[in-house]
Amino acid sequence: MRWHRLAAIVRKEILQIRRDLPSLLITVAMPLLLMLGFGYGVSFDIRHIPVYVYDRESSQQSQDFLKRFQASEYFNVMKTVDNYQAVIQALDAGACRLAIVIPVNFSEQLKTGGPVSVQALIDATDNNTANVSISYSEAVVQTYNQQIQLEWLQRHGQARLQPPLKVDARTWFNEDLESTANIVPGVVAIIMAVIGSFLTSLTIAREWERGTMEQLVSTPVTPLELMVGKLVPYFVIGLLDTALCAGMAIWWFEVPFRGQWSVFFLSCTLFLIVVLSLGYFVSVVAKSQLAASQAALIATFLPAFLLSGFIYPIDQMPAVIQVTTHLIPARYFMTIIRDVFLKGTSLPLLLDDLLALALFAVLLTILATRAFQKKLS
Amino acid sequence: MLGRLRGMLIKEFIQVFRDKRSRFLLFGPPVIQMLVFGYAATLEIRHIPTAVLDFDNSQVSRDLLSRFTASPYFDVRARLNDRRQIGELIDRGDVTVALQIHAGFAQDLRKGRTARLQVIVDSSVSNTALIAVGYVNQIAGRFSQDYQRERLFSTSPLVQSQLPSIVLDRRPWFNTDFDSQWFFVPGVIGNLILVMVVSLTAFAVVREREIGTLEQIMVTPIGRLEFILGKTVPFFLIGLLDTTLISLVGTLWFGVPLRGSIGVLAIGAILFILCMLGIGLFISTISMTQQQAMVSGFFFNMPAITFSGFATPISSMPEFMQWLTYLNPLRYFLDVLRGVYLKGVGLDVLWPQMTAMGVLGLVMLTISVARFHKSLD
Amino acid sequence: MTDNDAPPVIVRDLVKRFGDFVAVDRINLEARRGEIVGFLGPNGAGKSTTIRMLCGLLRPTAGQALVAGYDVAREPERVRQRIGYMSQKFSLYNDLRVIENIRFFASLYEVPDSVLKERVSWILDMAGLSGRKSTLTGTLPSGWKQRLALGCAVLHRPPILFLDEPTSGVDPISRRQFWELIHTMAAEGVTVLVTTHYMDEAEYCNRLVLIFQGRIVASGSPTELKQRAMTGELVLVECAPLGLALDLLRQTPDVADAAVFGNALHVVVPEARTMIPRLRTHLSQHGVIVARMEPIRPSLEDVFVSLTAAQGAGGKA
């Protein structure tokens, strides 16, 4: 490796990036967009579930019960209807996700005692939201039950009854169960995958398409020098973007950062090397810019989005896919970055994941330079 | 006029289908993505890795814990005897939930005091944590009720039989087994069509501009509309073909039921593809290079997918964003896809979505066509 | 509207501005039927911009251009029916076969089926591609590509042909063949407007238009230009050292201009016969060894250099 040649390539690359104002803007705008988009758009804090109610009794008590739904921030009682048809229509059209139907003799039955069944019609199309809304409805019903049972027992002289079991839940690392705290650090990983692979694969494929690459190759530059030289500026941009995202995560989305910055930057560096060499590899193999961008998308962005545990938990996937995720570098980085942000995990516990990333970095660098040499011969 | 259009179409089709690689790019990635998404995209939470720590070790405490062992949602992996182990396991990410029963648990219950079930949840993955807490509460609630009933029954059976309570009668519709593939597969169809059609269209024009052939075409007497039609009709057809292909994968491979009419689905797909053609063309009018087209495409695709209700419900997004989703064609197409697939509804329910897509498509196409000039400045 | 005697191309006070930059500054021009008009000038002089305006690819900022009797700004579509255009960038589809490219452009120009077959074989013949019509265009050598592109540009037999540096990157033999084609077409009555910066190519034109900084600085036949531009006679001087000789000559009164041309100097003097002995002694006295010194006929390159130099100096003054 000759430093002056390397420096020349780096300088050229920086000049080109600097002149290419749109690309430069993108390196700033893309992280911002992704950060805001995912930060606000991907929320598992399921709230305001649209609810219809069909109160066939319409008594003091039924109203009282329904008020519990109204009061909950998880539900948004949109409408009270007076026939089944309207309920069915609303579910069909997606106007509500949940419909509560109170039976005709609701208060009567409660008075005489025994269980009264209240129907919860759930649009289970979205199974996750459906599950959550069941959980919340059960919680509403249980609280109400406790209250009326207590009253009833008091009236019958059994006043000392208390709820036998209380769940005392402690949520560690993300006390308020806010999904931004969970999603936002993950977005940092996604952005790095995108910037790294997407931009590099395109800029290098462009150089092939325009024929300037042949010019470069005809000089005494070695493949490794060329690769490193081309990637250094993007590496710097990637790191700046990472810092930008981390800043946004901490100050804008108020995600706690509990780990060490050194661990954070070490893992970021490794992951950037991985995605940059992957992007480089793709651009060497792909024939055109279109093919390069498609391939980069499939090789980096999608796995980082789908198979890294960013949104979809890995342990819920079929076994084959779970095994496959071990081949996805983003998987390891996702674990590291979340642990560093929320758990404040220190280096020793993350060693396995860091080693995996390092291994990928070495492998991909070798693979990319090999592919480059093969393409030339 | 028809002769020129025919010439354009023949040329486009030859170019698109010439070599194996480009043929593969049209149909391979959508199918692969469909398969990966179908398996990986699940928000179902089952088999949550759980540790238990029972300091009481009584009949009752074992009864309570056995309810967790029997539940499909929890997977009891470790039985501990030291409180410190919990921290270790959670830090390492080996378990997500730890249940702890204090000594004297049975005694508390017997004496009518409220006993506590301590739950520690790793909430760095907030959705899993949220759902886990929900399940714990449900199991604990059930346990409470059963325990209370039994106690009352042994002391005063009459009172027990008259104790009022409300039972939630859950009736999930459309996706009765809460199968997340049923939820995601129709959504993925929408996503893939969006990405494919937008990027293909945008690239088709910009590539010609970059290579210089666009200039050559502009000096021929070809009409603006002929050119645009020649460029878009192939992608329209490819979009429809892709829709059919991945719908087949969804139905035949993943077994997602198609309950509604194929005709309604086709109308929705056609309207949606028209919208995407409009977007793709628009991007091609603002991009000079393929790289710019790629990036502009990304800037459209990401928010469009995030804010469509694809993974998380629109009703949980910030209100401002909720308003913006009305401009998002994917939002409507997802309604159509899920409506036709899972709910089996027809035009009588989906006409607002169809109208919205029609209007959006018309507006987008008009703007793009108006912006497209047969000149270089 | 189309008058047979009217010149096919009429340009009046044509202006094109990009922001503050004036690319084309009040150009006036007429081209007759069957005439080959060459646009000569350095890169960025405004040649391509002018041609692009005439094709309707760029909108003129001011002035008027009539091509085949139609205003390019107002009726670009009518103009496009009647012109052929070929640009410096090779602009056929590399991923289409030869015959597919021809068919495609034929359909855009709506060449009737009845004549298509004959035109196709004409192009293949002319481009030397007979028997290679199923070759992928991208794999052809550049000379072949260029002739194929020309063929596609004239598929509809346009009366006017615009060529924007058509032979850049093509070998000399192919260039010659290319120009023979152009001449044949001109002889058949096609008006050709061509930009180039190859001086030898300029000699092929009936008329040359020298463009510099967006303006026409001279125009006329190659011979006319050579006579008009040179106020004086041209002397070739082969000597060493070149630099010293150049300085000496430039200081000599009566020497109008001196410039390096290859490994020799070109010197402009009022009268060669009397000046040559004087210059020879002058140089020898200062230690310059003169190998050769003789009057020569000016080439277009000399004309070009002297005219643009005069213009440049005039611009600064």
JSON list of N, CA and C in Angstrom, two decimals, chain A residues 192 196 227 231 235 239 266-280 329 357-358 360-365 368:
[
{"chain": "A", "resi": 192, "resn": "MET", "atom": "N", "xyz": [-26.86, 3.35, 8.49]},
{"chain": "A", "resi": 192, "resn": "MET", "atom": "CA", "xyz": [-25.49, 3.01, 8.12]},
{"chain": "A", "resi": 192, "resn": "MET", "atom": "C", "xyz": [-25.48, 2.00, 6.97]},
{"chain": "A", "resi": 196, "resn": "GLY", "atom": "N", "xyz": [-23.90, 3.23, 3.51]},
{"chain": "A", "resi": 196, "resn": "GLY", "atom": "CA", "xyz": [-22.73, 2.45, 3.17]},
{"chain": "A", "resi": 196, "resn": "GLY", "atom": "C", "xyz": [-22.87, 1.76, 1.83]},
{"chain": "A", "resi": 227, "resn": "MET", "atom": "N", "xyz": [-9.71, 0.36, -3.61]},
{"chain": "A", "resi": 227, "resn": "MET", "atom": "CA", "xyz": [-10.89, 0.13, -2.79]},
{"chain": "A", "resi": 227, "resn": "MET", "atom": "C", "xyz": [-10.86, 1.01, -1.55]},
{"chain": "A", "resi": 231, "resn": "LEU", "atom": "N", "xyz": [-13.27, 4.19, -0.63]},
{"chain": "A", "resi": 231, "resn": "LEU", "atom": "CA", "xyz": [-14.20, 4.05, 0.48]},
{"chain": "A", "resi": 231, "resn": "LEU", "atom": "C", "xyz": [-13.95, 5.00, 1.65]},
{"chain": "A", "resi": 235, "resn": "PHE", "atom": "N", "xyz": [-16.55, 6.41, 4.30]},
{"chain": "A", "resi": 235, "resn": "PHE", "atom": "CA", "xyz": [-16.41, 6.00, 5.68]},
{"chain": "A", "resi": 235, "resn": "PHE", "atom": "C", "xyz": [-16.57, 7.21, 6.60]},
{"chain": "A", "resi": 239, "resn": "LEU", "atom": "N", "xyz": [-19.50, 7.90, 9.28]},
{"chain": "A", "resi": 239, "resn": "LEU", "atom": "CA", "xyz": [-19.29, 8.18, 10.70]},
{"chain": "A", "resi": 239, "resn": "LEU", "atom": "C", "xyz": [-19.99, 9.47, 11.11]},
{"chain": "A", "resi": 266, "resn": "LEU", "atom": "N", "xyz": [-16.47, 1.95, 18.19]},
{"chain": "A", "resi": 266, "resn": "LEU", "atom": "CA", "xyz": [-15.76, 0.78, 17.71]},
{"chain": "A", "resi": 266, "resn": "LEU", "atom": "C", "xyz": [-16.70, -0.09, 16.86]},
{"chain": "A", "resi": 267, "resn": "SER", "atom": "N", "xyz": [-17.89, -0.33, 17.38]},
{"chain": "A", "resi": 267, "resn": "SER", "atom": "CA", "xyz": [-18.80, -1.19, 16.64]},
{"chain": "A", "resi": 267, "resn": "SER", "atom": "C", "xyz": [-19.27, -0.50, 15.36]},
{"chain": "A", "resi": 268, "resn": "CYS", "atom": "N", "xyz": [-19.47, 0.82, 15.42]},
{"chain": "A", "resi": 268, "resn": "CYS", "atom": "CA", "xyz": [-19.88, 1.55, 14.22]},
{"chain": "A", "resi": 268, "resn": "CYS", "atom": "C", "xyz": [-18.81, 1.44, 13.14]},
{"chain": "A", "resi": 269, "resn": "THR", "atom": "N", "xyz": [-17.54, 1.58, 13.56]},
{"chain": "A", "resi": 269, "resn": "THR", "atom": "CA", "xyz": [-16.44, 1.49, 12.60]},
{"chain": "A", "resi": 269, "resn": "THR", "atom": "C", "xyz": [-16.45, 0.12, 11.92]},
{"chain": "A", "resi": 270, "resn": "LEU", "atom": "N", "xyz": [-16.56, -0.92, 12.71]},
{"chain": "A", "resi": 270, "resn": "LEU", "atom": "CA", "xyz": [-16.56, -2.26, 12.14]},
{"chain": "A", "resi": 270, "resn": "LEU", "atom": "C", "xyz": [-17.73, -2.44, 11.17]},
{"chain": "A", "resi": 271, "resn": "PHE", "atom": "N", "xyz": [-18.89, -2.00, 11.61]},
{"chain": "A", "resi": 271, "resn": "PHE", "atom": "CA", "xyz": [-20.07, -2.21, 10.77]},
{"chain": "A", "resi": 271, "resn": "PHE", "atom": "C", "xyz": [-19.97, -1.40, 9.48]},
{"chain": "A", "resi": 272, "resn": "LEU", "atom": "N", "xyz": [-19.43, -0.19, 9.58]},
{"chain": "A", "resi": 272, "resn": "LEU", "atom": "CA", "xyz": [-19.26, 0.62, 8.37]},
{"chain": "A", "resi": 272, "resn": "LEU", "atom": "C", "xyz": [-18.33, -0.07, 7.39]},
{"chain": "A", "resi": 273, "resn": "ILE", "atom": "N", "xyz": [-17.24, -0.64, 7.90]},
{"chain": "A", "resi": 273, "resn": "ILE", "atom": "CA", "xyz": [-16.32, -1.35, 7.01]},
{"chain": "A", "resi": 273, "resn": "ILE", "atom": "C", "xyz": [-17.08, -2.48, 6.31]},
{"chain": "A", "resi": 274, "resn": "VAL", "atom": "N", "xyz": [-17.90, -3.17, 7.07]},
{"chain": "A", "resi": 274, "resn": "VAL", "atom": "CA", "xyz": [-18.67, -4.28, 6.49]},
{"chain": "A", "resi": 274, "resn": "VAL", "atom": "C", "xyz": [-19.58, -3.79, 5.37]},
{"chain": "A", "resi": 275, "resn": "VAL", "atom": "N", "xyz": [-20.39, -2.77, 5.65]},
{"chain": "A", "resi": 275, "resn": "VAL", "atom": "CA", "xyz": [-21.36, -2.35, 4.62]},
{"chain": "A", "resi": 275, "resn": "VAL", "atom": "C", "xyz": [-20.67, -1.69, 3.43]},
{"chain": "A", "resi": 276, "resn": "LEU", "atom": "N", "xyz": [-19.59, -0.95, 3.70]},
{"chain": "A", "resi": 276, "resn": "LEU", "atom": "CA", "xyz": [-18.89, -0.31, 2.58]},
{"chain": "A", "resi": 276, "resn": "LEU", "atom": "C", "xyz": [-18.29, -1.37, 1.66]},
{"chain": "A", "resi": 277, "resn": "SER", "atom": "N", "xyz": [-17.66, -2.38, 2.24]},
{"chain": "A", "resi": 277, "resn": "SER", "atom": "CA", "xyz": [-17.05, -3.38, 1.35]},
{"chain": "A", "resi": 277, "resn": "SER", "atom": "C", "xyz": [-18.14, -4.19, 0.65]},
{"chain": "A", "resi": 278, "resn": "LEU", "atom": "N", "xyz": [-19.26, -4.36, 1.31]},
{"chain": "A", "resi": 278, "resn": "LEU", "atom": "CA", "xyz": [-20.37, -5.06, 0.65]},
{"chain": "A", "resi": 278, "resn": "LEU", "atom": "C", "xyz": [-20.87, -4.25, -0.54]},
{"chain": "A", "resi": 279, "resn": "GLY", "atom": "N", "xyz": [-21.03, -2.94, -0.32]},
{"chain": "A", "resi": 279, "resn": "GLY", "atom": "CA", "xyz": [-21.46, -2.08, -1.42]},
{"chain": "A", "resi": 279, "resn": "GLY", "atom": "C", "xyz": [-20.46, -2.10, -2.56]},
{"chain": "A", "resi": 280, "resn": "TYR", "atom": "N", "xyz": [-19.18, -2.07, -2.21]},
{"chain": "A", "resi": 280, "resn": "TYR", "atom": "CA", "xyz": [-18.13, -2.12, -3.20]},
{"chain": "A", "resi": 280, "resn": "TYR", "atom": "C", "xyz": [-18.19, -3.42, -3.99]},
{"chain": "A", "resi": 329, "resn": "PRO", "atom": "N", "xyz": [-24.80, -9.33, 8.76]},
{"chain": "A", "resi": 329, "resn": "PRO", "atom": "CA", "xyz": [-23.99, -8.51, 9.68]},
{"chain": "A", "resi": 329, "resn": "PRO", "atom": "C", "xyz": [-24.84, -7.57, 10.53]},
{"chain": "A", "resi": 357, "resn": "LEU", "atom": "N", "xyz": [-18.67, -9.23, 13.61]},
{"chain": "A", "resi": 357, "resn": "LEU", "atom": "CA", "xyz": [-18.58, -8.09, 12.68]},
{"chain": "A", "resi": 357, "resn": "LEU", "atom": "C", "xyz": [-17.18, -8.00, 12.08]},
{"chain": "A", "resi": 358, "resn": "ALA", "atom": "N", "xyz": [-16.17, -8.18, 12.92]},
{"chain": "A", "resi": 358, "resn": "ALA", "atom": "CA", "xyz": [-14.79, -8.09, 12.43]},
{"chain": "A", "resi": 358, "resn": "ALA", "atom": "C", "xyz": [-14.53, -9.16, 11.38]},
{"chain": "A", "resi": 360, "resn": "PHE", "atom": "N", "xyz": [-16.72, -10.52, 9.40]},
{"chain": "A", "resi": 360, "resn": "PHE", "atom": "CA", "xyz": [-17.38, -10.11, 8.16]},
{"chain": "A", "resi": 360, "resn": "PHE", "atom": "C", "xyz": [-16.56, -9.05, 7.44]},
{"chain": "A", "resi": 361, "resn": "ALA", "atom": "N", "xyz": [-16.01, -8.12, 8.20]},
{"chain": "A", "resi": 361, "resn": "ALA", "atom": "CA", "xyz": [-15.23, -7.03, 7.59]},
{"chain": "A", "resi": 361, "resn": "ALA", "atom": "C", "xyz": [-14.06, -7.61, 6.81]},
{"chain": "A", "resi": 362, "resn": "VAL", "atom": "N", "xyz": [-13.33, -8.53, 7.43]},
{"chain": "A", "resi": 362, "resn": "VAL", "atom": "CA", "xyz": [-12.16, -9.11, 6.77]},
{"chain": "A", "resi": 362, "resn": "VAL", "atom": "C", "xyz": [-12.60, -9.91, 5.53]},
{"chain": "A", "resi": 363, "resn": "LEU", "atom": "N", "xyz": [-13.59, -10.76, 5.72]},
{"chain": "A", "resi": 363, "resn": "LEU", "atom": "CA", "xyz": [-14.06, -11.61, 4.63]},
{"chain": "A", "resi": 363, "resn": "LEU", "atom": "C", "xyz": [-14.50, -10.79, 3.42]},
{"chain": "A", "resi": 364, "resn": "LEU", "atom": "N", "xyz": [-15.30, -9.76, 3.70]},
{"chain": "A", "resi": 364, "resn": "LEU", "atom": "CA", "xyz": [-15.86, -8.98, 2.59]},
{"chain": "A", "resi": 364, "resn": "LEU", "atom": "C", "xyz": [-14.78, -8.18, 1.87]},
{"chain": "A", "resi": 365, "resn": "THR", "atom": "N", "xyz": [-13.78, -7.70, 2.63]},
{"chain": "A", "resi": 365, "resn": "THR", "atom": "CA", "xyz": [-12.69, -6.97, 1.98]},
{"chain": "A", "resi": 365, "resn": "THR", "atom": "C", "xyz": [-11.96, -7.90, 1.02]},
{"chain": "A", "resi": 368, "resn": "ALA", "atom": "N", "xyz": [-14.18, -8.62, -1.99]},
{"chain": "A", "resi": 368, "resn": "ALA", "atom": "CA", "xyz": [-14.33, -7.50, -2.91]},
{"chain": "A", "resi": 368, "resn": "ALA", "atom": "C", "xyz": [-13.08, -7.32, -3.76]}
]
